[in-house]
Amino acid sequence: EDQVTQSPEALRLQEGESSSLNCSYTVSGLRGLFWYRQDPGKGPEFLFTLYSAGEEKEKERLKATLTKKESFLHITAPKPEDSATYLCAVQAANSWGKLQFGAGTQVVVTP
Amino acid sequence: EAQVTQNPRYLITVTGKKLTVTCSQNMNHEYMSWYRQDPGLGLRQIYYSMNVEVTDKGDVPEGYKVSRKEKRNFPLILESPSPNQTSLYFCASKGRQGAYEQFFGPGTRLTVL
């Protein structure tokens, strides 16, 4: 069965203190791995799609990487506006419609 | 503006009283999906639809129904709501088959007493 595990559950950072979030996955063939950002009371907002091991994507202070078993979301020199819950999801190769989400990592960046 | 809309945004109801949460997208997307989000459990897929008249179960379909009569609309129906269906519900859509990003609606917070 497909499974997605995110760690840590919560992360408190000082402004400028870089860190990484982990997303470990078990899936029978990966069609795609997604990262989303979710602010309180809002719907998830798309950040990145990764398709194959070794791939990297960047957006401002965020960088996502992918291996065969996990993905990392690196936050470089975070600012308070980076505070959010970050969600990871996987789509299996044999699935056109199903998406499996992890429970998320809640990130708080303090000034 | 390209968007997914949900109504109502907030709903408090009682056990057994049938309700419908509507979802509409204006991006001409073929694929639409419903999720529920509960603390510590993350987003769990309820139902999805690959196109008009094509729907399939996600991971937690019990107690829910859906229909896809038009491309833009994908309502979620709770025939006899129970307190364990109290949750935050999200509708999402995407444009093509394959691993493309989903666009999420703003959410519907449902409380069943």
PDB file of C-alpha atoms in Angstrom, chain B residues 20-105:
ATOM      1  CA  THR B  20     -24.663  18.749  -0.283  1.00  0.00           C
ATOM      2  CA  VAL B  21     -21.404  20.646  -0.595  1.00  0.00           C
ATOM      3  CA  THR B  22     -20.953  22.118  -4.037  1.00  0.00           C
ATOM      4  CA  CYS B  23     -17.685  22.435  -5.954  1.00  0.00           C
ATOM      5  CA  SER B  24     -17.188  24.285  -9.195  1.00  0.00           C
ATOM      6  CA  GLN B  25     -14.129  25.043 -11.335  1.00  0.00           C
ATOM      7  CA  ASN B  26     -13.764  27.456 -14.226  1.00  0.00           C
ATOM      8  CA  MET B  27     -10.591  26.007 -15.778  1.00  0.00           C
ATOM      9  CA  ASN B  28     -12.243  23.355 -17.986  1.00  0.00           C
ATOM     10  CA  HIS B  29     -10.436  20.653 -16.002  1.00  0.00           C
ATOM     11  CA  GLU B  30     -11.290  17.012 -16.626  1.00  0.00           C
ATOM     12  CA  TYR B  31     -10.221  15.765 -13.202  1.00  0.00           C
ATOM     13  CA  MET B  32     -11.843  16.706  -9.896  1.00  0.00           C
ATOM     14  CA  SER B  33     -11.463  15.275  -6.413  1.00  0.00           C
ATOM     15  CA  TRP B  34     -12.717  15.586  -2.842  1.00  0.00           C
ATOM     16  CA  TYR B  35     -10.559  15.368   0.284  1.00  0.00           C
ATOM     17  CA  ARG B  36     -11.131  15.618   4.005  1.00  0.00           C
ATOM     18  CA  GLN B  37      -8.510  16.971   6.363  1.00  0.00           C
ATOM     19  CA  ASP B  38      -8.339  15.985  10.007  1.00  0.00           C
ATOM     20  CA  PRO B  39      -5.674  16.889  12.600  1.00  0.00           C
ATOM     21  CA  GLY B  40      -2.789  14.430  12.555  1.00  0.00           C
ATOM     22  CA  LEU B  41      -4.195  12.525   9.574  1.00  0.00           C
ATOM     23  CA  GLY B  42      -3.518  14.949   6.773  1.00  0.00           C
ATOM     24  CA  LEU B  43      -5.547  15.060   3.577  1.00  0.00           C
ATOM     25  CA  ARG B  44      -7.405  11.884   2.711  1.00  0.00           C
ATOM     26  CA  GLN B  45      -9.058  11.350  -0.643  1.00  0.00           C
ATOM     27  CA  ILE B  46     -12.797  10.616  -0.603  1.00  0.00           C
ATOM     28  CA  TYR B  47     -13.763  10.365  -4.290  1.00  0.00           C
ATOM     29  CA  TYR B  48     -12.354  11.503  -7.580  1.00  0.00           C
ATOM     30  CA  SER B  49     -13.637  11.922 -11.109  1.00  0.00           C
ATOM     31  CA  MET B  50     -11.586  11.569 -14.272  1.00  0.00           C
ATOM     32  CA  ASN B  51     -14.303  13.139 -16.421  1.00  0.00           C
ATOM     33  CA  VAL B  52     -18.061  13.576 -16.780  1.00  0.00           C
ATOM     34  CA  GLU B  53     -19.948  10.494 -15.562  1.00  0.00           C
ATOM     35  CA  VAL B  54     -16.673   8.826 -14.456  1.00  0.00           C
ATOM     36  CA  THR B  55     -16.111   8.622 -10.697  1.00  0.00           C
ATOM     37  CA  ASP B  56     -14.098   6.347  -8.435  1.00  0.00           C
ATOM     38  CA  LYS B  57     -13.508   5.805  -4.744  1.00  0.00           C
ATOM     39  CA  GLY B  58     -10.564   7.229  -2.882  1.00  0.00           C
ATOM     40  CA  ASP B  59      -9.325   6.008   0.466  1.00  0.00           C
ATOM     41  CA  VAL B  60     -12.292   7.040   2.664  1.00  0.00           C
ATOM     42  CA  PRO B  61     -15.512   6.911   0.580  1.00  0.00           C
ATOM     43  CA  GLU B  62     -17.853   5.453   3.222  1.00  0.00           C
ATOM     44  CA  GLY B  63     -20.788   7.734   3.996  1.00  0.00           C
ATOM     45  CA  TYR B  64     -20.279   9.945   0.945  1.00  0.00           C
ATOM     46  CA  LYS B  65     -21.686  10.135  -2.570  1.00  0.00           C
ATOM     47  CA  VAL B  66     -20.644  12.164  -5.579  1.00  0.00           C
ATOM     48  CA  SER B  67     -21.908  12.856  -9.056  1.00  0.00           C
ATOM     49  CA  ARG B  68     -20.330  14.389 -12.163  1.00  0.00           C
ATOM     50  CA  LYS B  69     -23.044  15.412 -14.579  1.00  0.00           C
ATOM     51  CA  GLU B  70     -21.208  18.479 -15.847  1.00  0.00           C
ATOM     52  CA  LYS B  71     -17.509  19.063 -16.349  1.00  0.00           C
ATOM     53  CA  ARG B  72     -17.337  22.108 -14.091  1.00  0.00           C
ATOM     54  CA  ASN B  73     -19.284  20.747 -11.083  1.00  0.00           C
ATOM     55  CA  PHE B  74     -18.553  17.952  -8.633  1.00  0.00           C
ATOM     56  CA  PRO B  75     -20.892  18.002  -5.621  1.00  0.00           C
ATOM     57  CA  LEU B  76     -20.245  15.988  -2.462  1.00  0.00           C
ATOM     58  CA  ILE B  77     -23.360  14.476  -0.903  1.00  0.00           C
ATOM     59  CA  LEU B  78     -23.736  13.271   2.669  1.00  0.00           C
ATOM     60  CA  GLU B  79     -27.007  11.321   2.738  1.00  0.00           C
ATOM     61  CA  SER B  80     -27.041  10.806   6.518  1.00  0.00           C
ATOM     62  CA  PRO B  81     -24.224  12.751   8.151  1.00  0.00           C
ATOM     63  CA  SER B  82     -22.713  11.501  11.399  1.00  0.00           C
ATOM     64  CA  PRO B  83     -20.436  13.254  13.928  1.00  0.00           C
ATOM     65  CA  ASN B  84     -17.371  11.380  12.598  1.00  0.00           C
ATOM     66  CA  GLN B  85     -17.822  13.302   9.345  1.00  0.00           C
ATOM     67  CA  THR B  86     -17.043  16.546  11.123  1.00  0.00           C
ATOM     68  CA  SER B  87     -14.018  17.736   9.205  1.00  0.00           C
ATOM     69  CA  LEU B  88     -12.506  20.271   6.806  1.00  0.00           C
ATOM     70  CA  TYR B  89     -13.328  19.374   3.213  1.00  0.00           C
ATOM     71  CA  PHE B  90     -11.426  20.401   0.104  1.00  0.00           C
ATOM     72  CA  CYS B  91     -12.306  20.101  -3.544  1.00  0.00           C
ATOM     73  CA  ALA B  92      -9.532  20.070  -6.149  1.00  0.00           C
ATOM     74  CA  SER B  93      -9.175  19.926  -9.915  1.00  0.00           C
ATOM     75  CA  LYS B  94      -6.459  19.370 -12.504  1.00  0.00           C
ATOM     76  CA  GLY B  95      -6.286  19.627 -16.231  1.00  0.00           C
ATOM     77  CA  ARG B  96      -4.929  16.432 -17.705  1.00  0.00           C
ATOM     78  CA  GLN B  97      -4.207  12.830 -16.945  1.00  0.00           C
ATOM     79  CA  GLY B  98      -0.767  12.271 -15.518  1.00  0.00           C
ATOM     80  CA  ALA B  99       1.186  13.818 -12.681  1.00  0.00           C
ATOM     81  CA  TYR B 100       0.004  17.388 -12.864  1.00  0.00           C
ATOM     82  CA  GLU B 101      -0.612  19.669  -9.947  1.00  0.00           C
ATOM     83  CA  GLN B 102      -4.058  19.949  -8.423  1.00  0.00           C
ATOM     84  CA  PHE B 103      -5.688  23.288  -7.683  1.00  0.00           C
ATOM     85  CA  PHE B 104      -7.553  23.374  -4.404  1.00  0.00           C
ATOM     86  CA  GLY B 105     -10.657  25.219  -3.316  1.00  0.00           C
TER      87      GLY B 105
END
